[in-house]
Coordinates of C-alpha atoms and ligand atoms in Angstrom, one line a residue:
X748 CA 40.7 2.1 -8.6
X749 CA 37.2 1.1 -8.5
X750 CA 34.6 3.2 -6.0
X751 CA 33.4 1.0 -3.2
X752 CA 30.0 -0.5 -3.7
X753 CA 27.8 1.3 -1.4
X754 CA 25.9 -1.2 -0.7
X755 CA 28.8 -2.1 1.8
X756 CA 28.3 0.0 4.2
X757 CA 26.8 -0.5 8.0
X758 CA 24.7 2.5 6.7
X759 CA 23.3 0.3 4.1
X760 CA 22.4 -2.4 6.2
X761 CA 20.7 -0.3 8.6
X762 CA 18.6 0.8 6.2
X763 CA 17.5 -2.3 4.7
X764 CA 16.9 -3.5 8.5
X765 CA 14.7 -0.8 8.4
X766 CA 13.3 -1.8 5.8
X767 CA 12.6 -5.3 6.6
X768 CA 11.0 -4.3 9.9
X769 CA 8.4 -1.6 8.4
X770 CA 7.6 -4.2 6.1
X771 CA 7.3 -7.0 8.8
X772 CA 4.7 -5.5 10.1
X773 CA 1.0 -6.0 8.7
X774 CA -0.5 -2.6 10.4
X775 CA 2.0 -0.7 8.1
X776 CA 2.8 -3.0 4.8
X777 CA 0.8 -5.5 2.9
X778 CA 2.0 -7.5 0.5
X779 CA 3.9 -5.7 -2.3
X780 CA 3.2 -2.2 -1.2
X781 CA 5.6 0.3 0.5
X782 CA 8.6 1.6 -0.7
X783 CA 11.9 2.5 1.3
X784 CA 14.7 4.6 0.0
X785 CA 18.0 6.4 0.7
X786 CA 20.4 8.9 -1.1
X787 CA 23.9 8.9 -1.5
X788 CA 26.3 10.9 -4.3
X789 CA 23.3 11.5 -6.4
X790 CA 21.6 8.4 -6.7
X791 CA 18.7 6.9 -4.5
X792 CA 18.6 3.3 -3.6
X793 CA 14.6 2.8 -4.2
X794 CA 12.4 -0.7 -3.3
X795 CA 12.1 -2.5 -7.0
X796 CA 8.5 -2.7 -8.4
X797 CA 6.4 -5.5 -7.5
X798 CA 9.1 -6.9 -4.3
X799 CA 8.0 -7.4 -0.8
X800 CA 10.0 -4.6 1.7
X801 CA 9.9 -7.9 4.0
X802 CA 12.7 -9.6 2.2
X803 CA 15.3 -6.2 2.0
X804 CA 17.2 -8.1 4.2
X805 CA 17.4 -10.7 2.6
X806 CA 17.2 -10.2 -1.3
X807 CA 18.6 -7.8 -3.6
X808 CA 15.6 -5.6 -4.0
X809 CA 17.0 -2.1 -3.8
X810 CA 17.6 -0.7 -7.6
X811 CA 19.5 2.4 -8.2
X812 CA 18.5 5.7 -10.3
X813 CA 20.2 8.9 -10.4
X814 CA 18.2 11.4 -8.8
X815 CA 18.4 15.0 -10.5
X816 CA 17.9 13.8 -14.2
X817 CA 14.5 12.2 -12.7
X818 CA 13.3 15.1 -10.9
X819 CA 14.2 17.5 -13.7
X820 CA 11.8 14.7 -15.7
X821 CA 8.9 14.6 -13.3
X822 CA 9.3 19.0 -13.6
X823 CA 9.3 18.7 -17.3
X824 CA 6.4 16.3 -17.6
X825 CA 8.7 13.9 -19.4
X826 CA 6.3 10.9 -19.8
X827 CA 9.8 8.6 -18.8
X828 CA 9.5 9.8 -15.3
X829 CA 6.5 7.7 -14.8
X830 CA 8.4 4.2 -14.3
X831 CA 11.7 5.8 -13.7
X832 CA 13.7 2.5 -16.0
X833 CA 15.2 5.2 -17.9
X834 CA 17.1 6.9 -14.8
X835 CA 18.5 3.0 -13.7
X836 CA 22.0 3.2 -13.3
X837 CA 22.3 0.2 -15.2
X838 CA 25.8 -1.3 -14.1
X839 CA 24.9 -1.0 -10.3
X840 CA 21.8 -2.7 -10.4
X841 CA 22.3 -6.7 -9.8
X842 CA 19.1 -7.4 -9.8
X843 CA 17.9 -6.2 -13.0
X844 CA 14.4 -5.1 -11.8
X845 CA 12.6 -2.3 -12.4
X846 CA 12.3 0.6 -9.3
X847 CA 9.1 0.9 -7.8
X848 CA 5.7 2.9 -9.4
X849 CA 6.8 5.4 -6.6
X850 CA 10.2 6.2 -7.1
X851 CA 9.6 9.8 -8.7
X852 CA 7.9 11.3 -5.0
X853 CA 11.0 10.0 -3.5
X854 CA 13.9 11.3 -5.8
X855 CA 11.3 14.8 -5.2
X856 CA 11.0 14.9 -1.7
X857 CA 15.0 15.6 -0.6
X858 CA 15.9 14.1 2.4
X859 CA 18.1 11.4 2.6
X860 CA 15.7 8.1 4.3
X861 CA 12.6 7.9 3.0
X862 CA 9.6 5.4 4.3
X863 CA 6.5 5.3 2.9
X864 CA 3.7 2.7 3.7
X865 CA 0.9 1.8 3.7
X866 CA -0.4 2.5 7.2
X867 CA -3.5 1.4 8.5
X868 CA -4.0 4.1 11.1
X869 CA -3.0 6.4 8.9
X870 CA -5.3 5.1 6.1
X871 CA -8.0 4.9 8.3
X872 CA -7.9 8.6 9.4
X873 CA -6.9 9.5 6.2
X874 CA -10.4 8.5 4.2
X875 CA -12.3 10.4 6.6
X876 CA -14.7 13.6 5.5
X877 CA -13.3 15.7 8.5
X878 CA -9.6 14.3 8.3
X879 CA -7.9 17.4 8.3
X880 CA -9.2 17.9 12.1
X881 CA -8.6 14.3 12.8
X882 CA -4.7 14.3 12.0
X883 CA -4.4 17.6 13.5
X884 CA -5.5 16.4 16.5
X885 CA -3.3 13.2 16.4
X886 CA -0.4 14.8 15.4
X887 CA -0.2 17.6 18.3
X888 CA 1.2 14.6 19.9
X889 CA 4.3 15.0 17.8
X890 CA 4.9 19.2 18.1
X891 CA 8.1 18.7 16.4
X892 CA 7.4 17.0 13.5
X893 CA 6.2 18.9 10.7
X894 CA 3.6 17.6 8.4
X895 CA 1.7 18.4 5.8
X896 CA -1.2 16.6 3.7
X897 CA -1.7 15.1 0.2
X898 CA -4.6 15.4 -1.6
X899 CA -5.4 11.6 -3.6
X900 CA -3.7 11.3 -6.7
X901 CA -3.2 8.0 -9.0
X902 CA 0.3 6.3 -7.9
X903 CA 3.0 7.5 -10.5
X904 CA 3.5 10.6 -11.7
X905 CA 0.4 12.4 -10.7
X906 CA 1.2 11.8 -7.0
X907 CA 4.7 12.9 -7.5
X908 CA 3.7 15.9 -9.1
X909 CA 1.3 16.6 -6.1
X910 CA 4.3 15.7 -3.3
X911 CA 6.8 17.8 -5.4
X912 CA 5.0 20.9 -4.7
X913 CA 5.6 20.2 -1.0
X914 CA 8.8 19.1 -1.0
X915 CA 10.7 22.7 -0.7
X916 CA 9.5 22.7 2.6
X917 CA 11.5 19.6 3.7
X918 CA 8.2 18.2 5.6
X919 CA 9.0 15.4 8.1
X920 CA 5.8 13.5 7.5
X921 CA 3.2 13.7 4.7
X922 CA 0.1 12.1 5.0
X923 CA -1.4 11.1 2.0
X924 CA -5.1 11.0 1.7
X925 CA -6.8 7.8 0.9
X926 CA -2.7 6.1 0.4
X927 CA -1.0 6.1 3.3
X928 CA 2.3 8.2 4.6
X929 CA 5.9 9.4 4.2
X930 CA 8.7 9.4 7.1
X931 CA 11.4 11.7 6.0
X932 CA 14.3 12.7 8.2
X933 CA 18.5 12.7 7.2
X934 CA 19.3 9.4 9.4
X935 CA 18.5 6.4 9.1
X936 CA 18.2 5.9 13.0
X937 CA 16.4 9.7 12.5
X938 CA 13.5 7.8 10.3
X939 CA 13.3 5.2 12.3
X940 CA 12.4 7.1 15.1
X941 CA 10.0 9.2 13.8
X942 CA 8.0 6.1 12.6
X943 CA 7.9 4.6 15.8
X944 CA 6.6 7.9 17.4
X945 CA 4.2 9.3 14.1
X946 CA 2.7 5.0 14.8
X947 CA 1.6 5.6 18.0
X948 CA 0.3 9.3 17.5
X949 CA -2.1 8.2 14.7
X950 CA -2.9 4.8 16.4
X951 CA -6.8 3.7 16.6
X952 CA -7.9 0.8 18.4
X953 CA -9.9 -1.6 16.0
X954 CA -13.6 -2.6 16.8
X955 CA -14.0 -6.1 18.2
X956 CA -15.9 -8.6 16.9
X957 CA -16.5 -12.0 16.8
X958 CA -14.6 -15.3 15.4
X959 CA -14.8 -16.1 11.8
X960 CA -16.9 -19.4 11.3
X961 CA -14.8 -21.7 9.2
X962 CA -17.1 -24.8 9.3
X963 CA -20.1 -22.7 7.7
X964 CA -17.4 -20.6 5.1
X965 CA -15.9 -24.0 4.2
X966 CA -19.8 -25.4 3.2
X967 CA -20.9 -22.5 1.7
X968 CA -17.7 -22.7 -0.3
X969 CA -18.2 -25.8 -1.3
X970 CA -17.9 -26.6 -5.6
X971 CA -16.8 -23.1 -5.9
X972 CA -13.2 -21.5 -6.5
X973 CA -13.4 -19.6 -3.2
X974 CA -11.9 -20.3 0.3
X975 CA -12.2 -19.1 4.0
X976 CA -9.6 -16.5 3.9
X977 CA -6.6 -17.9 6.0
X978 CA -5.5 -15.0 8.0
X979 CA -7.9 -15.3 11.1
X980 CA -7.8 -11.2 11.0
X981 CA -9.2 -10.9 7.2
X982 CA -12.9 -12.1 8.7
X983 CA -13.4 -9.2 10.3
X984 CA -14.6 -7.2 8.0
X985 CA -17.4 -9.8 7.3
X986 CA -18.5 -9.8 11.2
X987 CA -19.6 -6.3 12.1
X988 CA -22.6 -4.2 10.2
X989 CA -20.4 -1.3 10.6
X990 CA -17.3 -3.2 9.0
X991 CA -19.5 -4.7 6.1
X992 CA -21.3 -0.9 6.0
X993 CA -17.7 0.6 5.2
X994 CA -16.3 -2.3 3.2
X995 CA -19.2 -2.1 0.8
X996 CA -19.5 1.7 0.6
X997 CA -17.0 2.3 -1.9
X998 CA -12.9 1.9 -2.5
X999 CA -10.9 3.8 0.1
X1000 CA -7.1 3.0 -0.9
X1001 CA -5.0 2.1 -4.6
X1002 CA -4.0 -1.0 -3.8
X1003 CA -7.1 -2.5 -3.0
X1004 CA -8.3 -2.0 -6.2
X1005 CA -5.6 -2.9 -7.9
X1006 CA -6.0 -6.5 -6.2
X1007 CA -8.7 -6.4 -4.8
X1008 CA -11.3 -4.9 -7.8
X1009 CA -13.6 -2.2 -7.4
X1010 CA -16.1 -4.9 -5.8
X1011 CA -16.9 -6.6 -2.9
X1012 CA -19.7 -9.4 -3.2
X1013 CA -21.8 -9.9 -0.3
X1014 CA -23.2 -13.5 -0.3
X1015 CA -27.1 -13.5 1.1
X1016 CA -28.3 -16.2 3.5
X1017 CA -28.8 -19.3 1.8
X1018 CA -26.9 -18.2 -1.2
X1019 CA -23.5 -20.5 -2.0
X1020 CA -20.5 -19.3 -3.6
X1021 CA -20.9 -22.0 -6.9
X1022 CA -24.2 -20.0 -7.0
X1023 CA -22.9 -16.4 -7.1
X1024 CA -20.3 -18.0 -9.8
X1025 CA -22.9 -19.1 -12.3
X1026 CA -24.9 -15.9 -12.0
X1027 CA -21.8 -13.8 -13.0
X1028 CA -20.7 -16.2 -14.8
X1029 CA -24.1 -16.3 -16.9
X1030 CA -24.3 -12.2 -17.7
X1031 CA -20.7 -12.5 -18.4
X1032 CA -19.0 -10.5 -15.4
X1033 CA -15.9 -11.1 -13.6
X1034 CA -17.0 -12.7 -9.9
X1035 CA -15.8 -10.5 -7.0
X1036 CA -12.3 -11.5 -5.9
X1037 CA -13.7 -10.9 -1.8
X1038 CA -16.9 -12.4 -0.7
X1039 CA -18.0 -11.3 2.5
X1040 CA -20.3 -13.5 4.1
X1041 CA -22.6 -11.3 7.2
X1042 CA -21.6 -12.5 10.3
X1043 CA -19.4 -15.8 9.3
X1044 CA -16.5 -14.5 7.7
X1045 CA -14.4 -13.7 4.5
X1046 CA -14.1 -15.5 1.3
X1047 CA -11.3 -15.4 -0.9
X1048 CA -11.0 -16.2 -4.9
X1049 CA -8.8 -18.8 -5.6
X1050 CA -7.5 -16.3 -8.1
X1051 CA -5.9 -14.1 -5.5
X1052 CA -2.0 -13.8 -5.7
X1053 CA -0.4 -13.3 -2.1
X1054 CA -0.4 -9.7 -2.5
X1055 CA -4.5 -10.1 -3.2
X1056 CA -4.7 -12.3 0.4
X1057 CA -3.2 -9.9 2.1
X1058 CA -5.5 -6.8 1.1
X1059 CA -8.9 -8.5 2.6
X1060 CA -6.6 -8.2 5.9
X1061 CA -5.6 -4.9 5.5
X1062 CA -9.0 -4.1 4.4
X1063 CA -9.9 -5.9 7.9
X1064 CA -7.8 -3.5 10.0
X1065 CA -8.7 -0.2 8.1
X1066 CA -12.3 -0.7 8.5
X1067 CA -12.5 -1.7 11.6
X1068 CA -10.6 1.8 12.9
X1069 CA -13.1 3.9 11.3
X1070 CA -15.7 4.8 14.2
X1071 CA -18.9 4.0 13.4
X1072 CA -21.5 7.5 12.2
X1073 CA -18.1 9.2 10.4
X1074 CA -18.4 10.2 6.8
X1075 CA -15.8 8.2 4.4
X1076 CA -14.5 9.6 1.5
X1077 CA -13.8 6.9 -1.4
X1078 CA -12.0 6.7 -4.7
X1079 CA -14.7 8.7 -7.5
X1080 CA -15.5 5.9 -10.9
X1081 CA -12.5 8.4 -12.3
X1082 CA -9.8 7.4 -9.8
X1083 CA -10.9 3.9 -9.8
X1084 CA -10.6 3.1 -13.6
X1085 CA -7.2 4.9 -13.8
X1086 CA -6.0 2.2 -11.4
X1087 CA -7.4 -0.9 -13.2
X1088 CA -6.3 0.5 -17.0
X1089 CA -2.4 0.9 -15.6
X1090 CA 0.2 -0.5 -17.3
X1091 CA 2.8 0.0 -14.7
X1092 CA 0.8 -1.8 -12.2
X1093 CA 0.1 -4.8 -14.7
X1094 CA 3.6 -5.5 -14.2
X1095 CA 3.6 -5.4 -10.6
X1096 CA 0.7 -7.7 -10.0
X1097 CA 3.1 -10.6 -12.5
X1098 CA 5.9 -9.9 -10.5
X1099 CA 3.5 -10.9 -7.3
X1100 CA 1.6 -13.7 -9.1
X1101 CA 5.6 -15.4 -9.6
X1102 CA 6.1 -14.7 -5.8
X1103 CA 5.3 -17.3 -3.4
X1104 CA 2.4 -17.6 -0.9
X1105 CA 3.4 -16.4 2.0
X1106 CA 1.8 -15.7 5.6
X1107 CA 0.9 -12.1 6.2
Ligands
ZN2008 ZN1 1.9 3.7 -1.7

């Protein structure tokens, strides 16, 4: 007799509903980033590389690897726990993708549901010089949650490493500086909860500002391969000092460098986008991916895959919850060239450019 496919289960479903909801929502996913997963008989149903947590509902997105042989890789420094293909068990997994750059924290950390994403709240606090205060103070508001901190390490294997040596002491949340966070608990329900409850602790209003102006981004555009950014929210970052101060001071997540690039053009009054092309073009640099025009809004590469859109808005909503005079700490020269010389992360960025446009 064949085992049932445990992927037919009302536990299953509810945790791909999960799933679908934290990635629904823009102040905790973007784009391609996040990863869910959950544990049963010794292997862990992980978010494939490169898919949205959006579409877990659905698409087949979850890919299965066995668990112990994978951590007793990651322990080893076996170079296969990096991308985690070799631990696939091959005849359960329909879709034939690969599981996600992030699979080795979650086959180390052992409880059963596993969220993480990419929250902006969390993000925000989590760049900050005095962040250790900051989330101590947020997260009194959840006594019963234990938590501990991450220090930044590249996606992969080096973060895994780093989360392994917390994981004997089953934290409930880990908050991982200049990433994002981990929801752990043994329920799905259990998970859910906790997000909804760890969300509001850590939540910051963002600054106001003003409207984007399209007319002016749409001339200054004009003969050039960039475009208003679409998402009304994106433009935020252009239209305070304090926004543009941040967003120009240096890379404060992974995946905004991965497709975003380490830099952020600011376009001077007077100056067009066809005219920032040709200078670049002319000392033989790549032009910045993001323009950010003071005061009228965002511009966008026509380059940009969907995942790339949606980082100038989750750019957007991190900056504009850091409070204004508080000392950010970004991604050293070190950190940031590890994450544009990445294999691993090559193949996620094809997978996205295949994926179509979406709305945030
Ligand atoms: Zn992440």
């Amino acid at each position: 007799m064949t085992k049932p496919d445990p992927r037919d289960t009302e536990l299953f479903r509810g945790f791909l509903r999960l799933s679908s909801q934290i990635g629904g929502d823009i102040l905790k996913t973007q784009g391609a980033g996040g990863n869910t997963s959950i544990k049963s008989d010794g292997v862990m149903w992980v978010k494939a590389s490169g898919t949205w947590l959006s579409k877990a509902d659905a698409e087949d997105i979850m890919v299965p690897v066995v668990v112990d042989p994978l951590v007793a890789a990651l322990r080893a420094g076996d170079p296969r726990a990096e991308k985690s293909t070799d631990f696939v068990v091959s005849e359960l997994n329909s879709s034939g993708l690969r599981p996600s750059i992030e699979t080795s924290f979650h086959a180390a950390l052992r409880s059963p549901v596993i969220a993480h994403y990419h929250c902006v709240n969390a993000i925000a606090l989590a760049v900050l010089e005095d962040r250790d205060a900051e989330l101590a103070a947020r997260m009194s508001n959840v006594p019963d949650l234990s938590w501990v901190t991450i220090p930044y390490r590249r996606p992969g294997t080096p973060l895994a490493r780093e989360i392994e040596k917390a994981a004997s002491s089953m934290p409930d949340v880990l908050i991982l500086f200049n990433h994002g966070i981990i929801v752990c608990g043994d329920t799905v329900e259990v998970v859910a909860d906790r997000i909804d409850r760890v969300a509001k602790a850590l939540s910051c209003e963002p600054r106001v500002g003003g409207s984007a102006d399209i007319d002016a981004l749409e001339q200054i555009a004009r003969n050039s391969t960039y475009h208003p950014a679409r998402d009304a929210q994106s433009h935020m970052v252009a239209l305070s000092k304090i926004n543009r101060e941040i967003a120009t001071g240096g890379s404060l997540y992974p995946d905004h460098v991965i497709f975003l690039g380490t830099e952020i053009g600011v376009l001077p009054d007077g100056q067009s986008a066809a005219d920032l092309e040709a200078v670049t073009h002319r000392e033989g640099r790549d032009a910045p991916k993001m323009l950010i025009v003071p005061g009228k809004g965002v511009l966008l590469s026509g380059t940009l895959t969907a995942g790339g859109e949606v980082m100038a808005r989750c750019l957007a909503e991190v900056v504009g919850r850091i409070s204004e005079g508080k000392s950010v700490v970004h991604l050293s020269k070190d950190d940031e060239y590890e994450l544009t010389h990445w294999e691993a992360e090559q193949y996620r960025q094809a997978l996205d450019r295949g994926s179509e446009r979406q709305p945030a």
